[in-house]
Amino acid sequence: MEKVRVLSARFDLPDSHTIEVYLRTGGYQALRKALAEMTPEAVIEEVKRSALRGRGGAGFSTGMKWSFVPKDSSKPKYVIANADESEPGTCKDRVLMEKDPHAVIEGILLAAYAVQAHLAFIYIRGEYWYLKERLEYAIEEARAHGFVGANILGSGFSCDIIVHPGAGAYICGEETALMESLEGKRGYPRIKPPFPAVVGLYGCPTVINNVETLASVPPIILNGGDWFRRLGTEKSGGTRLFAVSGHVARPGVYELPMGYSMKRMIEEDCGGIRGGKRLKAVIPGGSSAPILTAEEVEQCTLDFESLLALKSMLGSGAIIVMDEDTDIAQVVYRITKFYEHESCGWCVPCREGTRWMRKLLERLLRGEGRPKDVDLLYELARNIFGTTHCPLGDAAAWAVYPAIEKFRADFEKYVRAAAVSVSAEPSDVPGARRLLVV
Amino acid sequence: MLSAGAKEKIQRIIARYPVKRSALLPVLFVVQEELGYLPDEALHEVARWLDLTFLDVETVVSFYTMFHRRPIGRYHIQVCRNVSCYLCGGDAIREHLERRLGIRPGETTPDGRFTLSEVECIGACSWAPAMQINFTFYHHLTPERVDEILASLP
Ligand SMILES: Cc1cc2nc3c(=O)[nH]c(=O)nc-3n(C[C@H](O)[C@H](O)[C@H](O)COP(=O)(O)O)c2cc1C
Ligand code: SF4
């Protein structure tokens, strides 16, 4: 497959974040074209044709999502760029906003034109404060050139953009929790339906997309939806930014076409497993995606369909690579601790379940596991799955039970270690082990 | 309690939003930047500006990890404990920081210079292990790099 640089085309240019460089390299031409030659409906049609699917996690068709916004609503409409990027393993939006903030801004303006929104927000995680400032500066540059604000390029269309900081809560990346947070409340997810396209921010129709999704829109408008779709697979159009981390020789953020071989990415683009070791496992779409074995990686391609067939998901495009020395139980423990910490506490299976799983894992890792603990952990995860108010609970379960199915020995070895230490333990330490009952 | 500059900044922020309450998080950041943390008096004042109750503000503050209700050290060292950093030796970085500073995560050095925190993924996975000191990112950490960074802080 041909490697074209669409999203990362400007990444290596000096001062790529400035409007001068952006304009010199075709920037804001798509906005010009849309405002001068295209109706909002035509913009949506082009995005539909591109087979662009959301880069934030769920992979929903972007054009389809935009078409759900009611045209006859008397309420104001909003566009939100989701820049909360907190899924473990994911650091691609950060690079995109740092290197090419104007691509995000132009994508937001095109989305706003398509659904006729006059105010847009970039909700960015608070830890990315330097990027908040960079985006605000870029918005002012764009305003000075007539791309943002009232009557953009004399078209009669107006749109402003506010950069809004999050304050350290993973759950606020979930679209409805994000809206609650943007309304100045705790980030508790809302019940869906209604979906944000109909009832979103302030109860008004709202389009919410990941920043990378939005940054893909200007090249689609400029070069056509068919061009973009053909870069990837039939159902997963275009290229995508993959954040590769863990035990590869060259971790980094790589732009690759959808449908590219995962094995080739690891071996060629990332220089293989570091230290000449063998591959053990990959978590393919951020911590929420079920883990893959080395054999599964052999047949995996980087597109939504392939990961679905492997009962995992491409999620946020974060590829976490683990070598043969990795202890999967330790990895699962880190991830479970994360979900426990980030559970918003709204519903019981997630709030209590993640805590219980973390405690079980701690007991195992301390070498104090009981023979049935691995089964208990497995059952617990199965029972969390599908019973929670939002997908965070499912994600926590998905991090655990497929890992036990595929790497059971990594968990069992702690039980065996415990069995040995139990027999060696004096029986008259009153309650010593009882204290740790979960 | 706040400087004139901060108050002006806050008024500008509030004016931008279609609904006043939306300004809550950004306003709290301005207050925290000025005072270093968010004491009760500040929350009362924020509540007044945004037509909210103290409780409205307090429940929001307690939901988000980046807000501090007590003073913290001048340098807030936030070391990542999540999976990508773990795979690349993040634990050794945290242990090194604990030894160097003589404190555990959640604690502040007696001179008030450093607070150490273990945090979840900070979006530096491809450049692990990583930490943030206040808002600055530090990547590809080794114990030696950590020593250099600490020594370079004014
Ligand atoms: C717990 C949780 C966290 C999420 N975090 C993010 C995030 O940080 N960034 C993001 O773009 N989407 C995140 N999402 C997905 C959003 O809910 C939403 O699907 C996405 O912003 C839609 O944009 P897209 O269609 O362009 O992907 C998260 C979802 C869940 C359930
Ligand atoms: S699943 Fe977890 S994060 Fe989602 S609403 Fe329930 S408690 Fe909150």
XYZ file of C-alpha atoms and ligand atoms in Angstrom:
631
model
C 0.000 0.000 0.000
C 1.159 3.437 -0.841
C 2.102 5.668 2.057
C 0.693 9.121 1.430
C 0.963 11.873 3.945
C -2.313 13.662 4.316
C -2.577 14.575 7.999
C 1.155 14.683 8.625
C 2.080 16.451 5.367
C 3.217 19.577 7.228
C 4.664 17.937 10.346
C 8.309 18.225 9.269
C 8.140 21.793 7.943
C 9.744 24.460 10.100
C 7.091 26.601 11.849
C 4.384 24.266 10.553
C 1.979 25.655 13.156
C 1.952 29.179 11.731
C -0.697 30.470 9.372
C 1.975 31.525 6.862
C 3.142 27.942 6.405
C -0.430 26.673 6.397
C -1.488 29.128 3.690
C 1.617 28.405 1.628
C 0.745 24.701 1.600
C -2.877 24.896 0.494
C -4.369 25.891 3.828
C -7.902 27.333 3.956
C -8.428 26.522 0.258
C -11.019 23.913 1.217
C -12.912 26.476 3.284
C -12.787 28.931 0.402
C -14.052 26.276 -1.976
C -16.881 25.146 0.298
C -18.103 28.654 1.022
C -17.929 29.754 -2.616
C -19.033 26.639 -4.496
C -20.733 24.137 -2.200
C -23.981 23.958 -0.296
C -23.838 22.595 3.267
C -25.520 19.418 1.959
C -22.830 19.000 -0.690
C -20.144 19.174 1.999
C -21.896 16.420 3.956
C -22.256 14.303 0.804
C -18.552 14.609 0.039
C -17.635 13.548 3.582
C -20.024 10.591 3.320
C -18.413 9.548 0.058
C -14.963 9.618 1.697
C -15.845 6.780 4.098
C -14.262 8.876 6.847
C -14.962 7.247 10.196
C -14.435 8.771 13.626
C -10.876 8.732 14.940
C -11.921 9.159 18.583
C -12.868 5.586 19.371
C -16.156 4.318 18.029
C -15.421 4.729 14.319
C -18.852 6.030 13.356
C -19.342 7.444 9.843
C -18.656 11.166 10.038
C -20.851 12.207 7.107
C -23.703 10.167 8.505
C -23.351 11.790 11.914
C -23.505 15.266 10.380
C -26.610 14.380 8.385
C -28.470 13.558 11.632
C -28.444 17.214 12.675
C -31.978 18.489 12.071
C -32.027 21.226 9.446
C -35.310 22.761 10.523
C -34.462 23.166 14.215
C -35.008 26.640 15.556
C -32.324 26.095 18.178
C -28.710 27.151 17.726
C -26.354 24.377 16.650
C -22.880 23.672 17.925
C -19.732 21.889 16.823
C -17.315 20.427 19.353
C -13.813 19.174 18.621
C -12.954 16.462 21.108
C -9.343 17.083 22.125
C -9.586 15.375 25.488
C -7.161 12.634 24.376
C -6.785 10.593 27.574
C -7.084 7.002 26.362
C -3.905 5.273 27.570
C -1.504 4.814 24.672
C -2.941 7.715 22.691
C -0.819 10.758 21.890
C -1.611 11.469 18.235
C -3.990 14.399 18.678
C -1.280 16.125 20.647
C 1.148 15.914 17.711
C -1.537 17.010 15.277
C -2.504 20.082 17.312
C 1.105 20.969 17.980
C 2.260 20.669 14.370
C -0.833 21.651 12.429
C -3.397 23.528 14.531
C -4.840 25.287 11.495
C -5.858 21.967 9.930
C -7.999 21.333 13.015
C -9.441 24.837 12.852
C -10.260 24.567 9.136
C -11.911 21.189 9.745
C -14.026 22.695 12.514
C -15.129 25.544 10.248
C -16.119 23.105 7.492
C -18.120 21.013 9.952
C -19.779 24.166 11.267
C -20.688 25.247 7.736
C -22.040 21.775 6.929
C -24.469 21.809 9.867
C -24.848 25.597 10.015
C -23.381 26.099 13.478
C -22.150 29.525 14.462
C -20.218 28.608 17.544
C -17.703 25.809 18.008
C -15.656 24.580 20.942
C -12.388 22.748 21.212
C -12.536 20.802 24.477
C -8.901 20.107 25.277
C -7.552 18.203 28.267
C -6.101 20.642 30.806
C -2.714 18.937 30.812
C -2.246 20.129 27.205
C -2.156 23.776 28.317
C 0.569 24.711 25.845
C -1.656 23.449 23.051
C -4.624 25.411 24.354
C -2.480 28.509 23.999
C -1.243 27.440 20.586
C -4.796 26.870 19.344
C -5.992 30.188 20.746
C -3.154 31.942 18.982
C -3.954 30.123 15.729
C -7.626 31.103 16.004
C -6.606 34.758 16.311
C -4.331 34.384 13.266
C -7.249 32.889 11.343
C -9.533 35.676 12.543
C -7.081 38.304 11.296
C -7.237 36.659 7.864
C -11.034 36.594 7.842
C -11.427 32.818 8.303
C -12.997 32.980 11.765
C -15.673 35.314 13.110
C -18.451 37.217 11.369
C -19.117 36.944 7.636
C -16.244 34.609 6.822
C -14.579 35.541 3.514
C -17.609 37.662 2.679
C -19.817 34.568 2.414
C -22.373 35.636 4.986
C -21.498 32.579 7.091
C -20.228 33.318 10.609
C -18.550 31.087 13.141
C -16.461 31.602 16.243
C -14.348 29.073 18.120
C -13.706 28.833 21.874
C -10.928 26.656 23.301
C -12.185 25.142 26.553
C -9.934 23.341 29.042
C -10.823 20.087 30.745
C -9.435 19.575 34.231
C -8.250 16.000 34.558
C -11.011 13.433 34.088
C -10.803 10.687 31.453
C -14.571 10.256 31.425
C -14.933 13.762 29.975
C -13.673 12.338 26.675
C -16.983 10.492 26.408
C -19.092 12.805 24.303
C -22.046 13.370 26.619
C -19.890 13.632 29.748
C -17.846 16.175 27.807
C -20.967 18.238 27.193
C -21.884 18.139 30.870
C -18.363 19.265 31.669
C -18.526 22.036 29.090
C -21.744 23.181 30.739
C -19.787 23.648 33.976
C -20.885 20.460 35.724
C -19.422 17.170 36.871
C -18.622 14.931 33.927
C -21.361 12.329 34.264
C -22.356 10.642 30.991
C -25.914 11.185 29.785
C -28.334 8.516 28.692
C -28.465 7.963 24.920
C -30.688 8.348 22.971
C -31.276 11.190 22.408
C -27.942 11.491 20.601
C -25.976 14.733 20.632
C -26.791 15.440 16.968
C -30.338 16.116 18.159
C -29.966 16.979 21.857
C -26.412 17.957 22.710
C -24.750 20.955 24.284
C -27.293 23.163 26.116
C -29.956 20.782 24.781
C -29.218 21.893 21.208
C -28.173 19.891 18.133
C -24.434 19.302 18.373
C -21.833 17.644 16.208
C -18.947 16.238 18.196
C -15.887 14.806 16.488
C -12.366 13.912 17.396
C -9.795 16.524 16.295
C -8.131 14.101 13.877
C -11.492 13.353 12.267
C -12.016 17.073 11.730
C -8.488 17.639 10.419
C -9.201 15.003 7.756
C -12.048 17.059 6.307
C -10.143 19.872 4.495
C -8.214 17.430 2.241
C -11.490 15.582 1.548
C -13.189 18.780 0.405
C -10.164 19.795 -1.623
C -9.397 16.468 -3.330
C -12.770 14.737 -3.198
C -14.290 11.989 -1.086
C -13.434 9.296 -3.634
C -9.748 10.185 -3.491
C -9.751 9.894 0.295
C -11.663 6.621 0.396
C -9.294 5.014 -2.095
C -6.349 5.745 0.204
C -7.768 3.222 2.653
C -10.229 0.344 2.446
C -13.784 0.398 1.139
C -15.294 0.731 4.616
C -12.439 2.557 6.355
C -11.463 5.458 4.167
C -8.249 7.406 4.197
C -5.139 7.425 6.291
C -4.862 7.640 10.016
C -2.395 8.671 12.703
C -1.227 5.703 14.775
C 0.481 6.327 18.088
C 2.851 3.432 18.655
C 4.289 2.892 22.128
C 5.922 0.143 24.157
C 8.667 -2.222 23.088
C 9.394 -1.196 19.512
C 12.741 0.185 18.379
C 11.163 3.401 17.090
C 7.982 4.332 18.912
C 6.224 7.384 17.534
C 3.198 8.756 15.733
C 2.919 7.313 12.207
C 0.522 8.170 9.431
C -0.461 5.021 7.555
C -3.245 4.077 5.171
C -6.164 2.173 6.620
C -5.754 -1.487 5.790
C -1.972 -1.446 6.268
C -0.471 -4.588 7.784
C 0.075 -4.320 11.529
C 3.032 -6.666 11.344
C 4.657 -4.565 8.636
C 4.078 -1.438 10.691
C 5.829 -2.970 13.687
C 8.689 -4.507 11.730
C 9.383 -1.910 9.052
C 8.034 1.421 10.173
C 8.840 1.002 13.850
C 12.082 -0.946 13.437
C 10.807 -4.165 15.012
C 10.825 -5.200 18.641
C 13.658 -3.500 20.472
C 16.649 -5.520 21.579
C 15.870 -8.208 18.989
C 13.204 -9.766 21.214
C 10.072 -11.506 20.063
C 6.599 -10.026 20.000
C 4.236 -11.264 22.688
C 1.110 -9.125 22.424
C -0.400 -5.890 21.129
C -3.154 -3.719 22.527
C -4.438 -2.259 19.269
C -6.748 0.691 19.952
C -5.892 2.268 23.272
C -6.309 0.541 26.623
C -10.008 -0.092 25.957
C -9.315 -2.528 23.103
C -9.009 -6.268 23.790
C -5.438 -7.515 23.590
C -4.108 -9.469 20.568
C -1.639 -12.356 20.590
C 1.394 -12.390 18.305
C -0.421 -14.878 16.048
C -3.414 -12.570 15.756
C -1.097 -9.684 14.878
C 0.153 -11.711 11.891
C -3.243 -11.513 10.225
C -4.295 -8.085 11.466
C -4.615 -5.065 9.206
C -5.090 -1.547 10.484
C -8.743 -0.936 9.696
C -12.026 -1.155 11.565
C -13.160 -4.384 9.847
C -10.036 -6.413 10.586
C -10.001 -5.544 14.289
C -13.710 -6.255 14.555
C -13.152 -9.710 13.041
C -10.546 -10.309 15.764
C -13.108 -9.266 18.408
C -11.098 -6.187 19.258
C -11.219 -2.631 17.947
C -9.111 0.032 16.293
C -10.382 2.571 18.844
C -8.201 5.623 19.115
C -5.474 4.120 16.907
C -3.043 3.678 19.786
C -0.891 0.589 19.287
C 0.779 -0.670 22.464
C 3.439 -3.273 21.659
C 4.747 -5.792 24.196
C 7.770 -8.068 23.930
C 8.184 -11.649 25.116
C 9.327 -10.603 28.616
C 6.129 -8.690 29.364
C 3.991 -9.827 32.265
C 0.427 -9.463 30.999
C -0.979 -9.618 34.540
C 1.056 -6.507 35.411
C -0.180 -4.740 32.286
C -3.785 -5.603 33.074
C -3.270 -4.390 36.634
C -2.104 -0.952 35.418
C -5.051 -0.642 33.104
C -7.550 -1.792 35.726
C -6.182 0.689 38.228
C -6.680 3.364 35.597
C -10.348 2.480 35.066
C -10.965 2.335 38.798
C -9.444 5.786 39.145
C -11.401 7.195 36.196
C -14.776 5.587 36.880
C -17.131 8.490 37.452
C -18.905 6.482 40.144
C -22.359 6.816 38.644
C -23.182 3.137 38.303
C -22.424 0.200 40.575
C -20.980 -2.454 38.221
C -18.305 -0.047 37.051
C -17.571 1.732 40.323
C -17.499 -1.384 42.506
C -16.454 -3.825 39.799
C -13.286 -1.977 38.820
C -12.339 -1.682 42.483
C -12.899 -5.364 43.093
C -10.920 -6.340 39.991
C -8.047 -4.107 41.057
C -8.015 -5.657 44.533
C -8.041 -9.176 43.112
C -5.173 -8.318 40.804
C -3.229 -6.792 43.670
C -3.738 -9.921 45.727
C -2.512 -12.076 42.842
C 0.522 -9.909 42.161
C 1.470 -9.914 45.839
C 1.627 -13.695 45.566
C -1.381 -14.139 47.840
C -3.864 -15.279 45.229
C -6.196 -18.186 45.885
C -6.671 -21.033 43.411
C -10.036 -19.704 42.212
C -8.969 -16.054 41.915
C -8.248 -16.113 38.191
C -11.685 -17.569 37.505
C -13.248 -15.061 39.862
C -11.528 -12.186 38.075
C -12.719 -13.556 34.755
C -16.324 -13.904 35.916
C -16.279 -10.475 37.443
C -15.155 -8.881 34.181
C -17.806 -10.820 32.251
C -20.433 -9.529 34.647
C -19.367 -5.923 34.300
C -19.538 -6.139 30.537
C -22.822 -4.888 29.145
C -24.258 -3.807 32.476
C -22.932 -0.271 32.753
C -24.336 3.140 31.993
C -21.553 4.156 29.595
C -18.822 2.354 27.621
C -16.137 2.958 30.270
C -17.357 -0.066 32.192
C -17.208 -2.240 29.070
C -13.709 -0.979 28.386
C -12.594 -1.980 31.875
C -14.011 -5.473 31.350
C -12.474 -5.717 27.885
C -9.052 -5.021 29.296
C -9.381 -8.031 31.590
C -11.242 -11.082 30.341
C -9.767 -11.405 26.827
C -6.332 -11.099 28.445
C -7.144 -14.017 30.748
C -8.466 -16.061 27.805
C -5.301 -15.478 25.800
C -2.590 -15.263 28.465
C -3.951 -17.327 31.335
C -0.515 -18.637 32.329
C 0.604 -15.097 33.155
C -2.129 -14.936 35.806
C -1.984 -18.547 36.997
C 1.697 -18.327 37.776
C 0.866 -16.029 40.679
C -1.578 -18.541 42.095
C 1.045 -21.263 41.964
C 3.532 -18.982 43.655
C 0.946 -18.321 46.330
C 0.230 -22.006 46.877
C 3.888 -22.547 47.676
C 4.130 -19.618 50.031
C 0.926 -20.573 51.841
C 2.282 -23.955 52.824
C 5.436 -22.302 54.077
C 3.567 -19.783 56.187
C 3.188 -20.325 59.933
C -0.441 -21.050 60.665
C -0.559 -18.979 63.830
C -0.387 -15.517 62.346
C -3.911 -14.544 63.337
C -5.884 -12.903 60.613
C -2.823 -11.964 58.609
C -4.364 -13.140 55.384
C -7.908 -12.232 56.349
C -7.087 -8.539 56.319
C -6.825 -8.692 52.574
C -10.203 -10.161 51.874
C -11.866 -8.267 49.075
C -8.362 38.283 47.055
C -7.516 38.304 43.339
C -5.466 40.808 41.384
C -7.184 43.261 39.065
C -5.588 41.485 36.112
C -7.060 38.131 37.077
C -10.495 39.665 37.642
C -10.431 41.260 34.233
C -9.379 37.986 32.655
C -12.267 36.247 34.387
C -14.787 38.797 33.144
C -13.493 38.322 29.606
C -13.863 34.544 29.896
C -17.404 34.737 31.258
C -18.463 37.100 28.478
C -17.507 34.607 25.770
C -19.864 31.813 26.721
C -23.538 31.644 25.716
C -24.303 30.211 29.182
C -22.483 31.666 32.177
C -21.952 28.424 34.032
C -19.834 27.080 31.158
C -17.097 29.455 32.261
C -16.662 27.530 35.519
C -13.636 25.359 34.679
C -11.647 28.073 32.882
C -12.408 30.542 35.685
C -11.249 28.068 38.317
C -7.972 27.682 36.410
C -7.404 31.441 36.525
C -8.069 31.497 40.270
C -5.807 28.524 40.899
C -3.029 30.047 38.828
C -3.205 33.177 40.950
C -3.550 31.603 44.406
C -1.844 28.267 43.852
C -4.925 26.406 45.109
C -8.661 26.857 45.630
C -9.573 27.888 49.180
C -13.216 28.146 50.305
C -13.251 31.931 49.985
C -12.271 31.641 46.353
C -15.053 29.155 45.650
C -17.571 31.531 47.267
C -16.351 34.312 45.037
C -16.483 32.162 41.894
C -20.017 31.118 42.847
C -21.053 34.774 43.071
C -19.600 35.642 39.686
C -21.369 32.759 37.970
C -24.693 32.937 39.856
C -24.080 29.540 41.418
C -24.082 28.238 44.974
C -20.926 27.330 46.855
C -22.027 23.703 46.659
C -22.426 23.855 42.862
C -18.818 24.954 42.621
C -17.460 22.621 45.283
C -18.985 19.467 43.721
C -17.435 20.356 40.395
C -14.024 21.123 41.894
C -13.946 17.793 43.711
C -14.681 15.885 40.492
C -11.568 17.020 38.616
C -8.043 15.979 39.565
C -6.312 19.135 38.352
C -7.890 21.316 41.036
C -6.226 21.555 44.432
C -8.113 22.467 47.581
C -4.884 22.746 49.595
C -1.594 24.424 48.763
C 0.860 22.242 46.881
C 4.560 22.554 46.154
C 5.966 25.159 43.815
C 6.830 22.339 41.412
C 4.156 19.726 40.919
C 5.879 16.627 39.577
C 3.393 14.334 37.877
C 4.874 11.016 36.893
C 2.870 8.708 34.644
C 2.029 5.241 35.952
C -0.009 3.986 33.013
C 0.742 1.143 30.644
C 3.038 2.677 27.993
C 5.244 4.345 30.598
C 5.194 1.174 32.704
C 6.459 -0.857 29.725
C 9.327 1.592 29.272
C 10.521 1.739 32.866
C 8.199 4.291 34.438
C 8.312 2.575 37.835
C 12.062 3.145 38.104
C 11.538 6.837 37.394
C 8.937 7.136 40.135
C 11.167 5.265 42.598
C 14.080 7.492 41.713
C 11.990 10.600 42.318
C 10.823 9.229 45.661
C 14.414 8.622 46.744
C 15.710 11.941 45.474
C 12.942 13.994 47.052
C 12.450 11.845 50.143
C 8.676 11.829 49.681
C 6.012 9.453 48.426
C 3.333 10.218 45.831
C 0.787 12.595 47.329
C 3.361 14.275 49.572
C 5.146 17.614 49.507
C 8.725 18.291 50.543
C 8.979 20.179 53.882
C 10.425 23.244 52.129
C 7.292 23.410 49.948
C 9.327 23.123 46.784
C 8.096 19.815 45.354
C 4.863 17.849 45.333
C 5.038 14.370 43.843
C 2.011 12.763 42.192
C 1.456 9.565 40.275
C -0.894 10.333 37.398
C -2.676 8.423 34.672
C -1.765 8.708 30.994
C -0.595 12.242 30.114
C -0.438 11.689 26.352
C 3.284 11.090 26.060
C 3.086 7.352 25.330
C 5.355 7.319 22.277
C 8.067 9.178 24.208
C 7.842 7.200 27.459
C 8.671 7.231 30.269
C 7.373 10.712 30.852
C 6.358 13.238 33.471
C 4.999 16.746 33.702
C 6.317 19.400 36.045
C 3.516 21.897 36.362
C 2.498 22.171 32.687
C 5.834 21.251 31.092
C 6.360 17.816 29.555
C 9.565 15.807 30.006
C 10.088 12.749 27.816
C 12.465 9.776 27.453
C 13.322 9.941 31.143
C 16.220 8.159 32.783
C 17.273 8.613 36.414
C 20.183 10.770 35.192
C 17.855 12.948 33.100
C 15.589 13.362 36.103
C 18.538 14.601 38.183
C 19.492 17.081 35.471
C 15.932 18.346 35.208
C 15.574 18.803 38.979
C 18.919 20.608 39.138
C 17.898 22.954 36.321
C 14.754 24.220 38.078
C 15.098 27.761 39.398
C -14.728 6.683 28.355
C -14.605 7.296 27.000
C -13.575 8.192 26.730
C -13.456 8.778 25.484
N -12.424 9.646 25.269
C -12.311 10.239 24.053
C -11.266 11.173 23.809
O -10.434 11.458 24.677
N -11.187 11.741 22.582
C -12.097 11.451 21.588
O -11.999 12.004 20.508
N -13.101 10.580 21.802
C -13.224 9.974 23.007
N -14.264 9.105 23.219
C -15.234 8.886 22.120
C -16.328 9.961 22.147
O -17.363 9.569 23.021
C -16.945 10.183 20.783
O -17.314 8.950 20.252
C -16.043 10.862 19.803
O -15.601 12.092 20.288
C -16.776 11.084 18.505
O -15.910 11.613 17.534
P -15.501 10.781 16.249
O -16.761 10.241 15.642
O -14.829 11.773 15.388
O -14.583 9.699 16.713
C -14.388 8.473 24.469
C -15.415 7.572 24.733
C -15.520 6.982 25.977
C -16.631 6.026 26.219
S -19.751 2.928 33.377
Fe -18.344 3.854 34.895
S -17.762 5.795 33.984
Fe -19.603 5.091 32.877
S -21.328 6.014 33.966
Fe -20.979 4.015 34.929
S -19.593 4.512 36.667
Fe -19.526 6.242 35.272
